[in-house]
Coordinates of C-alpha atoms in Angstrom, one line a residue:
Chain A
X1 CA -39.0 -12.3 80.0
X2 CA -37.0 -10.5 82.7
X3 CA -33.6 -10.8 80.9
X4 CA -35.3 -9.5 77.7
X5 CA -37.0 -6.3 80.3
X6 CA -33.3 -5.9 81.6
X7 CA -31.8 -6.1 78.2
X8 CA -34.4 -3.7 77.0
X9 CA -33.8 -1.3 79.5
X10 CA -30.4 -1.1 79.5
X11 CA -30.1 -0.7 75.6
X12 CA -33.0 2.7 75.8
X13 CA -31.0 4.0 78.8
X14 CA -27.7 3.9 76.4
X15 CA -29.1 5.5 73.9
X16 CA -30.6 8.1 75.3
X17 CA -27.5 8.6 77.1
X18 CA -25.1 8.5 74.7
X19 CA -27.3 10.8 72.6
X20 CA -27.8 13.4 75.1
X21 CA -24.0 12.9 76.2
X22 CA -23.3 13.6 72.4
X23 CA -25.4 17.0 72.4
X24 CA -23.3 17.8 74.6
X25 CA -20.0 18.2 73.3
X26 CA -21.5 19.7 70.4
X27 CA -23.4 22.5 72.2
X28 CA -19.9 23.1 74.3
X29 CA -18.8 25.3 71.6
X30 CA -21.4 27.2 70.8
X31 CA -21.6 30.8 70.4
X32 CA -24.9 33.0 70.6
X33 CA -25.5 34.7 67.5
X34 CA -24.5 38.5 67.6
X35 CA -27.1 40.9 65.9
X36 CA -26.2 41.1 62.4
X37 CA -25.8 37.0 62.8
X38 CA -29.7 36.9 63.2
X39 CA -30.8 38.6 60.6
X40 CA -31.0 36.7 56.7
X41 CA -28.3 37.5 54.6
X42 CA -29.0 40.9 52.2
X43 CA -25.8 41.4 50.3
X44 CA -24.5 43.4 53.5
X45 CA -28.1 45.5 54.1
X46 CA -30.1 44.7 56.9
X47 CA -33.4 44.0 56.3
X48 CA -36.5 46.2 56.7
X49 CA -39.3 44.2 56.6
X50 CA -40.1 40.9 58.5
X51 CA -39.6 38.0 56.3
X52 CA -42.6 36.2 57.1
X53 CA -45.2 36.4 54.7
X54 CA -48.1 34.7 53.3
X55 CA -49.1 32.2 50.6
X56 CA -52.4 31.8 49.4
X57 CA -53.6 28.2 49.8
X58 CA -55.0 27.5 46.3
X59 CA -55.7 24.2 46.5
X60 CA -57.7 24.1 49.3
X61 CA -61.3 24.4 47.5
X62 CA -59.7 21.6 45.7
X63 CA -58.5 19.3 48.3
X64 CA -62.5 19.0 49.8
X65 CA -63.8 18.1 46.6
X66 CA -61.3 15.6 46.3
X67 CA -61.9 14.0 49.6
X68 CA -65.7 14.3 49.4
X69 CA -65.8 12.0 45.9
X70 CA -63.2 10.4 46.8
X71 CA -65.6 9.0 50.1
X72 CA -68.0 7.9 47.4
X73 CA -65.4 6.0 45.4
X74 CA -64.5 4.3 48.7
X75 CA -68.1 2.7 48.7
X76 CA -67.9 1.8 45.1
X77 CA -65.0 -0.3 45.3
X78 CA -66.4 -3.1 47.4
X79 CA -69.7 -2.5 46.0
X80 CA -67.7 -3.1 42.7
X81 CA -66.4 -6.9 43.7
X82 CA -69.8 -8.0 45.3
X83 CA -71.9 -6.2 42.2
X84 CA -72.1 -9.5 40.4
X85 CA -73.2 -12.0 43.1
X86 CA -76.2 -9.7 44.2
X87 CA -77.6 -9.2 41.5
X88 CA -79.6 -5.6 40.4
X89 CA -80.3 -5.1 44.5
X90 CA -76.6 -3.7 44.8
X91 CA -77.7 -1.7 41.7
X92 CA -80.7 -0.3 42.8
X93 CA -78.7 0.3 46.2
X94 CA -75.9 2.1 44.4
X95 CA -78.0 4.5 42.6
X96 CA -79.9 5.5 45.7
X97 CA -76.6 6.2 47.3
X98 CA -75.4 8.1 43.7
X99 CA -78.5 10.1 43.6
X100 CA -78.1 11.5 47.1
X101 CA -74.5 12.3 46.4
X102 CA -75.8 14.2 43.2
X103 CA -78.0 16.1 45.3
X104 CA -74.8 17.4 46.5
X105 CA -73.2 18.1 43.2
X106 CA -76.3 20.0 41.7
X107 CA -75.8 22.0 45.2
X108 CA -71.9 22.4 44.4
X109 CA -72.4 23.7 40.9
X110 CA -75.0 26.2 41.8
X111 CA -72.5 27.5 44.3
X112 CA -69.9 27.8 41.9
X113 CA -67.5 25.2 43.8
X114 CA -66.6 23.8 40.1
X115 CA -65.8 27.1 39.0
X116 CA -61.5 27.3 38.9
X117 CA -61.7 31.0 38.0
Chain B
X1 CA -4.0 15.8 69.1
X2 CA -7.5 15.5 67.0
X3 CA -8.1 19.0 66.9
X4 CA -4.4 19.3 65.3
X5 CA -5.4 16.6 63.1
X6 CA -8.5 18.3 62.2
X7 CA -6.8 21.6 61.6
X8 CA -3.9 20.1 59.4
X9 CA -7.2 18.7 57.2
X10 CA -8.8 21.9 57.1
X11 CA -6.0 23.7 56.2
X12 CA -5.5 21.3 53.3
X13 CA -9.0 21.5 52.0
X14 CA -10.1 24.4 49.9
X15 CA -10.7 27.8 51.4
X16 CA -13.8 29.2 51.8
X17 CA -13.8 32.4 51.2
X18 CA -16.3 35.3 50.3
X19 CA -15.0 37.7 47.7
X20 CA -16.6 41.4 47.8
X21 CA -15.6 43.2 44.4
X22 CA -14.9 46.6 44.5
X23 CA -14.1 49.1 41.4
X24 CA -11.0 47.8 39.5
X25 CA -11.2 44.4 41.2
X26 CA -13.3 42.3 39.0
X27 CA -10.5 40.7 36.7
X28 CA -8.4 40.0 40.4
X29 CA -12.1 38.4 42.1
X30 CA -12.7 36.6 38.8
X31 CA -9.0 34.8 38.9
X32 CA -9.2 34.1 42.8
X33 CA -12.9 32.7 42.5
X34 CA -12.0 30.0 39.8
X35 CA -8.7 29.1 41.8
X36 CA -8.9 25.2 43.0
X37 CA -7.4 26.1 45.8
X38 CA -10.4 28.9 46.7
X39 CA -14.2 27.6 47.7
X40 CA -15.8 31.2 46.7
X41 CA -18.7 30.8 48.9
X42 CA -22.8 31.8 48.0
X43 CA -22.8 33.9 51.8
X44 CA -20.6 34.4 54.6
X45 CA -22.1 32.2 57.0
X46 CA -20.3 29.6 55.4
X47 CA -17.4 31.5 54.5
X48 CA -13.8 32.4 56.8
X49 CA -12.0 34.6 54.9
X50 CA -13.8 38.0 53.4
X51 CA -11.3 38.8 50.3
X52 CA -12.4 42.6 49.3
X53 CA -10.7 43.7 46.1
X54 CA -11.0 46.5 44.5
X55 CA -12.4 50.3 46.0
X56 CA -15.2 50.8 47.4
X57 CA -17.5 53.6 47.7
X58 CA -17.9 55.2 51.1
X59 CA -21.7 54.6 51.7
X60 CA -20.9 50.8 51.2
X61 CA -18.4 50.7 54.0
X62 CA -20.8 49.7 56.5
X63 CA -22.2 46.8 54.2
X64 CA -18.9 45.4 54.2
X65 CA -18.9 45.7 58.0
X66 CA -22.0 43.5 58.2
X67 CA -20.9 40.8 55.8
X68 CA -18.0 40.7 58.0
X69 CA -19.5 40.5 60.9
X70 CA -22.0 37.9 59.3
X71 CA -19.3 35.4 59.3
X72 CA -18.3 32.6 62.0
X73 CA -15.4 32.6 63.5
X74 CA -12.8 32.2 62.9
X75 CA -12.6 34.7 60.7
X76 CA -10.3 36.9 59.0
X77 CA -10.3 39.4 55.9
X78 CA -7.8 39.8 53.2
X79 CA -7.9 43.5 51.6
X80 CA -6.7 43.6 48.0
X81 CA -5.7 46.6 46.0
X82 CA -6.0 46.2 42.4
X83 CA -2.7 46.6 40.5
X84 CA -2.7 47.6 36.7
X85 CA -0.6 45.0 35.3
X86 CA 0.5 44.7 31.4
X87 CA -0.6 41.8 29.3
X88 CA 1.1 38.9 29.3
X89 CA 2.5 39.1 33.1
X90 CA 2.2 36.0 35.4
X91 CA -1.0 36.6 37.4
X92 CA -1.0 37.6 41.2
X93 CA -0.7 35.6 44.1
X94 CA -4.0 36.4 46.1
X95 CA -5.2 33.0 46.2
X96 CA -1.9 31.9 48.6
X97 CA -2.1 35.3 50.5
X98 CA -5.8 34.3 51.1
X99 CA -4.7 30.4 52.1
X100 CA -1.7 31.7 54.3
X101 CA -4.1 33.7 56.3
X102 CA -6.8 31.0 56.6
X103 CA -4.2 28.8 57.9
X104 CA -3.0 31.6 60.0
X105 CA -6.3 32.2 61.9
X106 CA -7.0 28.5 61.6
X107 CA -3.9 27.8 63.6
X108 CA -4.3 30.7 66.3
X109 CA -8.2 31.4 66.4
X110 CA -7.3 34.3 69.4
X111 CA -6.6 36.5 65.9
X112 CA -10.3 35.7 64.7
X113 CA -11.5 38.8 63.7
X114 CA -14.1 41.1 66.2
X115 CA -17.5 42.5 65.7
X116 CA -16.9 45.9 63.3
X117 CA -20.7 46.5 64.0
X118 CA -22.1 46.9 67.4
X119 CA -24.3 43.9 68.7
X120 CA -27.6 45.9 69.3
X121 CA -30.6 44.1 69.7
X122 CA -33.2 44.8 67.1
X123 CA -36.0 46.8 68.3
X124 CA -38.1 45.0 70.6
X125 CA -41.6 43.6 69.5
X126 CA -44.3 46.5 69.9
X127 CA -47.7 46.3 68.9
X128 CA -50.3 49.0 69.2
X129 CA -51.5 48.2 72.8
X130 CA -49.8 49.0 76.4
X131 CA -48.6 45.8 76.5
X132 CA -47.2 45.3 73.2
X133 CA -50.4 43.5 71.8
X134 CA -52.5 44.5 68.7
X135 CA -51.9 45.7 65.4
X136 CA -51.7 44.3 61.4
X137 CA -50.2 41.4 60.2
X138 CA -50.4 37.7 60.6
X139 CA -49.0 37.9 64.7
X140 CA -50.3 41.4 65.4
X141 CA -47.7 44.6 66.3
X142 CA -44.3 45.2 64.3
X143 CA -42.3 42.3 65.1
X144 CA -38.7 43.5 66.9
X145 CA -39.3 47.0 64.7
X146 CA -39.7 45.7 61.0
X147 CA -43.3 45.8 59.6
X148 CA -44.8 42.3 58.3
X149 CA -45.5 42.3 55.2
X150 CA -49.0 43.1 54.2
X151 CA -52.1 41.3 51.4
X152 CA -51.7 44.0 48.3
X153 CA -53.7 42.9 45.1
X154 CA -51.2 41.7 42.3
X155 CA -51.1 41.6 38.9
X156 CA -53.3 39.1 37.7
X157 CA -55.7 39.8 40.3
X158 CA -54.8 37.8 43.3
X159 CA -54.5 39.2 46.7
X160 CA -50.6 37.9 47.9
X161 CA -48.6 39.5 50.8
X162 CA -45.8 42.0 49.4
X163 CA -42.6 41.9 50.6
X164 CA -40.5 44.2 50.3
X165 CA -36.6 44.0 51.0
X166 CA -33.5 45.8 49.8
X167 CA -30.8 43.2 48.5
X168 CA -27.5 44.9 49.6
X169 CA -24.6 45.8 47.1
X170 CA -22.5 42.5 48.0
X171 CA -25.2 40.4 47.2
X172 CA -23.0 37.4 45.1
X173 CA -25.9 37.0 42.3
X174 CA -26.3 40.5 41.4
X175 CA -23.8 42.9 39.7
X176 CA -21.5 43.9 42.6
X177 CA -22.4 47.3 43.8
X178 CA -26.2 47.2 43.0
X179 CA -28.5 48.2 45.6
X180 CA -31.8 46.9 44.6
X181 CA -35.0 47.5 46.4
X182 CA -38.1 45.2 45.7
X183 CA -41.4 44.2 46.3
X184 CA -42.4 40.5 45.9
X185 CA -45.7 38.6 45.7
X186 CA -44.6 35.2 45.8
X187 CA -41.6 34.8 44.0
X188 CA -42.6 37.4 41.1
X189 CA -41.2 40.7 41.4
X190 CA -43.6 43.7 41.1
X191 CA -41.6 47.0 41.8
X192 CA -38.0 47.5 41.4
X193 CA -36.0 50.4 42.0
X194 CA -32.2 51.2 41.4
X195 CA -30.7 52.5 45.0
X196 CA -27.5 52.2 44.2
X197 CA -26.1 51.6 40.2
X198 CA -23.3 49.0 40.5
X199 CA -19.7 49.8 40.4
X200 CA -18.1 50.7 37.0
X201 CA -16.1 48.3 35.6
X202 CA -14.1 50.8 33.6
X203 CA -11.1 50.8 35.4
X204 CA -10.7 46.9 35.1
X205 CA -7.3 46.0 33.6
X206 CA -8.2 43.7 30.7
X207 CA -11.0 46.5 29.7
X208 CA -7.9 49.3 29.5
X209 CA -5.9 46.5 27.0
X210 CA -9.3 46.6 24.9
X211 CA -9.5 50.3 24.1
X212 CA -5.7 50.5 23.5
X213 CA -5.9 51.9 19.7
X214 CA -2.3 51.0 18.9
X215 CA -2.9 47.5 19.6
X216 CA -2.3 44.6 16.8
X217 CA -5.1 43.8 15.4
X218 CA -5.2 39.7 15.8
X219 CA -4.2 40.6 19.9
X220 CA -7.3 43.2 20.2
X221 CA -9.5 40.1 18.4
X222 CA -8.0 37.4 21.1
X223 CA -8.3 40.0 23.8
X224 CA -12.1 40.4 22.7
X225 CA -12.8 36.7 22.2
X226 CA -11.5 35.8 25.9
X227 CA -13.4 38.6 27.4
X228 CA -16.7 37.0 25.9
X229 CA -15.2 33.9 27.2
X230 CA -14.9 35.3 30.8
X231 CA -17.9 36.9 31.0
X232 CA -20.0 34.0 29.5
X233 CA -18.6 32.0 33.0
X234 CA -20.6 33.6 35.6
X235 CA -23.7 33.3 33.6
X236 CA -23.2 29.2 33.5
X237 CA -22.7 29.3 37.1
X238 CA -25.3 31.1 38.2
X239 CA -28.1 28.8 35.7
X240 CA -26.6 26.2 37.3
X241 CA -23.9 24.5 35.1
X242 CA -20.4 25.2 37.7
X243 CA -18.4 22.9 35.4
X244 CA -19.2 24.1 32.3
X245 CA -18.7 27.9 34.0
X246 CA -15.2 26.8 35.2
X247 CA -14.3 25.5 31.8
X248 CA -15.5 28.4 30.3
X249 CA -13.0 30.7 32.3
X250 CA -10.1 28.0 31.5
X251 CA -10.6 28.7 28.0
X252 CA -10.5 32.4 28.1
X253 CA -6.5 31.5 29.7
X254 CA -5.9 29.1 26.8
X255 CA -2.6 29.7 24.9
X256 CA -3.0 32.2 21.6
X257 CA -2.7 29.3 19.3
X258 CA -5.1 27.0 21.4
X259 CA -7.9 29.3 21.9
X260 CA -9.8 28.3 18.5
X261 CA -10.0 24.4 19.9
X262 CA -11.0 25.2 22.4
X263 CA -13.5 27.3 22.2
X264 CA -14.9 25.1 19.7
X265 CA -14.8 21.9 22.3
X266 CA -16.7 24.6 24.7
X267 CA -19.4 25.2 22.0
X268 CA -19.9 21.6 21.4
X269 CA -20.2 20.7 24.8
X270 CA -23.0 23.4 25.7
X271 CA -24.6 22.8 22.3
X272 CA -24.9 18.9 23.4
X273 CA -25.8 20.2 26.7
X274 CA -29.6 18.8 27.1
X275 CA -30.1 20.8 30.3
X276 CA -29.5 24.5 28.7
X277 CA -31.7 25.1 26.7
X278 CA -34.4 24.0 29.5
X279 CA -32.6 26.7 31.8
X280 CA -32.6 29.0 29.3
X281 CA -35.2 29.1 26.6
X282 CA -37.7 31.9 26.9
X283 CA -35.9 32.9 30.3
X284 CA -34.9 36.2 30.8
X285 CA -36.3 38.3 28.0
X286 CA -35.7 41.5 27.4
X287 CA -39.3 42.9 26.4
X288 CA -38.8 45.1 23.4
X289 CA -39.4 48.3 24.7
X290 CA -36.4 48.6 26.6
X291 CA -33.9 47.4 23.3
X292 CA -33.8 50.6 22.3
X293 CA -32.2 52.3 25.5
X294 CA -29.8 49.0 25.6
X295 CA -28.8 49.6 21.8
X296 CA -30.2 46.8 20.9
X297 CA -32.4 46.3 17.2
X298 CA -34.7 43.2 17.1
X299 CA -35.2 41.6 14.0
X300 CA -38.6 40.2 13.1
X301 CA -39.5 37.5 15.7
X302 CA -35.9 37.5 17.1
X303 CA -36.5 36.7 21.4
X304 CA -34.0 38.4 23.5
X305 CA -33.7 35.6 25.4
X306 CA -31.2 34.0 28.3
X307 CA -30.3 31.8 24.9
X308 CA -29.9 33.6 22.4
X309 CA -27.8 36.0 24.6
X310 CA -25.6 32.9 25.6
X311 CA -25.5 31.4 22.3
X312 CA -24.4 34.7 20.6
X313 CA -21.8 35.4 23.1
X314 CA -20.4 32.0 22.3
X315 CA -20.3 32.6 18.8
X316 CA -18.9 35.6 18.7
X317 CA -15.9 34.4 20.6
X318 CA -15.4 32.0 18.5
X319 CA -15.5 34.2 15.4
X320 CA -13.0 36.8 17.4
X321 CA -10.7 33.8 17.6
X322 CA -11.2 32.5 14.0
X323 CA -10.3 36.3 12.9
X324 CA -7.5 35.9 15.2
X325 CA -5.7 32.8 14.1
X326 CA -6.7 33.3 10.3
X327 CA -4.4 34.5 7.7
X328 CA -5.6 36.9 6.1
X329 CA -5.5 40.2 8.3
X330 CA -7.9 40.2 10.8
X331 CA -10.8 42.7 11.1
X332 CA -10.6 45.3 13.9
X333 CA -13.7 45.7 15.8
X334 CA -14.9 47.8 18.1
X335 CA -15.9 46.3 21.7
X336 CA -19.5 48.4 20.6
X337 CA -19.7 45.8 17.7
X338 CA -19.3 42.8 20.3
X339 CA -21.2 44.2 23.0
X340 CA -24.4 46.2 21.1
X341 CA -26.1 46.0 24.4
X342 CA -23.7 47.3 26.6
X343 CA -25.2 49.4 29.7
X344 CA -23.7 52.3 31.5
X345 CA -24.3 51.5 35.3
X346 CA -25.9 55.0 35.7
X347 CA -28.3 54.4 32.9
X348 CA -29.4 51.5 34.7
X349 CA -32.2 53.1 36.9
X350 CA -34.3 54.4 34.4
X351 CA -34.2 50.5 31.8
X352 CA -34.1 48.2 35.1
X353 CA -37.4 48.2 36.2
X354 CA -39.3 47.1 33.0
X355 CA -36.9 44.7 32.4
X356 CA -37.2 42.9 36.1
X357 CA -40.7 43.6 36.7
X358 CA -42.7 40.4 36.2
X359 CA -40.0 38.2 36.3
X360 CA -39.1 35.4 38.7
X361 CA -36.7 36.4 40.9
X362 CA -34.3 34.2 39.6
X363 CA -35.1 34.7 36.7
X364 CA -34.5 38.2 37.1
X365 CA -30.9 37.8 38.5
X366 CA -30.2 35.5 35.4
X367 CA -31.1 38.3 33.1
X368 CA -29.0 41.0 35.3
X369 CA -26.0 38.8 35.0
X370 CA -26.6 38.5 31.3
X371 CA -26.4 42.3 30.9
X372 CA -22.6 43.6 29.9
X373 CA -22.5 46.6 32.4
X374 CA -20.4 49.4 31.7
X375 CA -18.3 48.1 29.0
X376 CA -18.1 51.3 26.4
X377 CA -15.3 53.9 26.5
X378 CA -16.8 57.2 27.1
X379 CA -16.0 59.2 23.7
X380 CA -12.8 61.0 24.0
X381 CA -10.9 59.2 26.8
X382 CA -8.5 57.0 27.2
X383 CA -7.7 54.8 30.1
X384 CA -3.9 55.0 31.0
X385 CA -2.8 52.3 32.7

């Protein structure tokens, strides 16, 4: 156990080492970036504007439906394997589960959250 | 003794080099950018050499001085002065003058090129409060002097940042000399304005052989079918397709009894090409209103598309070189017959912005490059060589 600690050690100190050592003598040459380096590339113009901008995040409305029915497929699957051993209890268990999450889709569609427009 | 070793290999691999084109030097750039022994490069960052050939205009001087500056070192720039040369003369030797000075710089970087521009800081971040705090924008002030781009409602009734930017007249997808400014939401350009037209391509050499009157008729047809040929390369690179671009531009230098074959082989290849018409069906159209001020008459249900602007420049080479080579005397037309859509740079501001707005942006360079700028004679001149 010690040898394997030793071994262990010395192997992470090496390559952090080496990998540090290596940074190194890359970053010996390097230059800092004069003005017109810095700036994006225009054809020869600078630039006038900042170039950060925006994007809408369209599927976000999306992406919680998703996850919210997906949770309720999560409890279908093993509901799905033990179905036919238990008999109509795991139905009747099911659609009491179903109707609450319908509860929640009546909600969703009076809201509008199925609307894509 | 590895940095010798590494220098001997880099003088041995291609040069990189980014090629400005001036008035005059489009027929030089387009010879020195399909050289094997030339890497013409997409930006400087990755380029060393800055090749500028041709004139520029005064105003652009200082864009050249940023491109330059915009490269590593080492660095060096080759200037090139177009030379009106007659048909049939052995092409120049700028793509050795260009290696000879890589290797020179390569082997002495001490002659790497300085800073033309001044290395000023850009304006330091200032918002609206005493400490620099406050303001629009995702972070809040004007970030180091330039405004963030701000939500503006779009076309189809979306709220997107617009961003504007000017794209500089050495940009290597537009025509060189174009100064373009536009505003994008996403990647769709809204407004578009001419700041600049692009630089005439009058004066170009193989355009003065063209409008020669006295010229035999099957050389004026060959002369025709190549320039299709040369201008058809550009538009392959820039969709996408480098090797089909390079052999493109090999054919327009085939031999006068060759030129058929191979533009036939050329055909057959991009007509077997699956990939094309993917890149270029229903890209780029030219909506109709604007075929009128580019000379242009659509028939029926005809689309002015990245396709069928490719495909007819392809055949019309091709029937240029059959009139050529066939026995009977070949007709003489008129570049205006080749070229129907042929734009004068000037005209440009008043046609470009229905044609780019609502376009991709690359979309929008395709159709740009697709455009034959400034290929007429004006009426009554003649360009002496």
């Amino acid at each position: 156990m010690n040898e394997a600690l030793v071994t262990f050690t010395v192997v992470l100190i090496a390559a952090f080492g080496s990998s540090l050592g290596l940074r190194y003598l890359a970053m010996r040459g390097h230059v800092e970036p004069t003005a017109s380096q810095s700036v994006p590339f225009l054809g020869g113009g600078e630039p006038t504007t900042h170039a950060w901008s925006r994007f809408h995040v369209r599927y976000y409305p999306m992406t919680l439906l998703f996850v919210a029915f997906e949770m309720e497929m999560m409890f279908m699957y093993p509901w799905a394997v033990v179905y036919l051993q238990s008999g109509s209890r795991a139905l009747i268990e099911m659609g009491m589960f179903l109707s609450i999450l319908s509860a929640g889709i009546a909600y969703g569609w009076r809201e509008g959250a199925f609307r894509w427009q | 003794m590895a940095m010798r070793r590494l220098l001997a290999l880099a003088r041995r691999a291609p040069t990189p080099v980014f090629i400005v084109t001036g008035v005059g030097g489009f027929e030089d750039a387009a010879e020195l950018r399909w050289n094997e022994r030339i890497h013409a490069c997409d930006t400087p960052r990755r380029a060393s050499v800055l090749v500028v050939a041709g004139q520029i205009r005064p105003e652009d001087r200082q864009a050249v001085a940023r491109v330059h500056d915009q490269m590593p070192h080492p660095r060096t720039t080759v200037w090139h002065q177009p030379q009106v040369r007659p048909a049939g003369e052995e092409p120049n030797q700028l793509h050795s003058l260009v290696s000879d000075a890589y290797g020179a710089v390569l082997a002495d970087p001490s002659t790497s090129k300085p800073d033309v521009l001044p290395d000023q800081p850009p304006a330091p971040w200032r918002g609206r409060g005493d400490h620099g705090q406050g303001g629009e924008g995702m972070m809040g002030g004007v970030p180091y002097g330039r405004p963030m781009a701000m939500t503006a409602d779009d076309r189809d009734g979306l709220a997107l940042d617009a961003l504007r930017f000017t794209v500089g007249p050495f940009a290597p997808m537009l025509p060189s000399g174009l100064v373009l400014a536009v505003s994008v939401q996403g990647d769709v350009i809204q407004q578009a304005r001419v700041e600049r037209p692009p630089f005439s391509r009058r004066h170009d050499s193989s355009l003065a052989v063209l409008h020669d009157d006295e010229r035999n008729p099957a050389d004026h047809a060959r002369d025709l079918s190549r320039l299709c040929l040369r201008f058809l390369a550009p538009i392959l690179d820039l969709i996408g397709f480098g090797p089909q671009a390079e052999r493109a531009f090999l054919t327009s230098k085939a031999p006068d009894d060759a030129l058929l074959l191979r533009i036939e082989q050329l055909a057959k290849v991009l007509r077997l090409s699956p990939g094309l018409p993917l890149a270029t069906r229903r890209v780029g159209v030219i909506p109709s209103g604007c075929l009128d001020a580019l000379g242009l008459s659509q028939e029926s249900d005809e689309l002015f598309d990245l396709e069928h602007r490719l495909m007819s420049l392809l055949a019309k080479a091709r029937m240029l070189a059959d009139d050529a080579a066939s026995s009977t005397a070949p007709v003489s037309r008129d570049v205006r017959d080749v070229f129907p859509e042929a734009l004068d740079s000037l005209a440009l501001e008043s046609v470009l912005p229905e044609i780019l707005v609502g376009k991709e942006w690359r979309e929008a360079v395709m159709t740009l490059a697709a455009l034959p700028l400034d290929l007429l004679q004006p009426q009554g001149s003649r360009v002496r060589p």
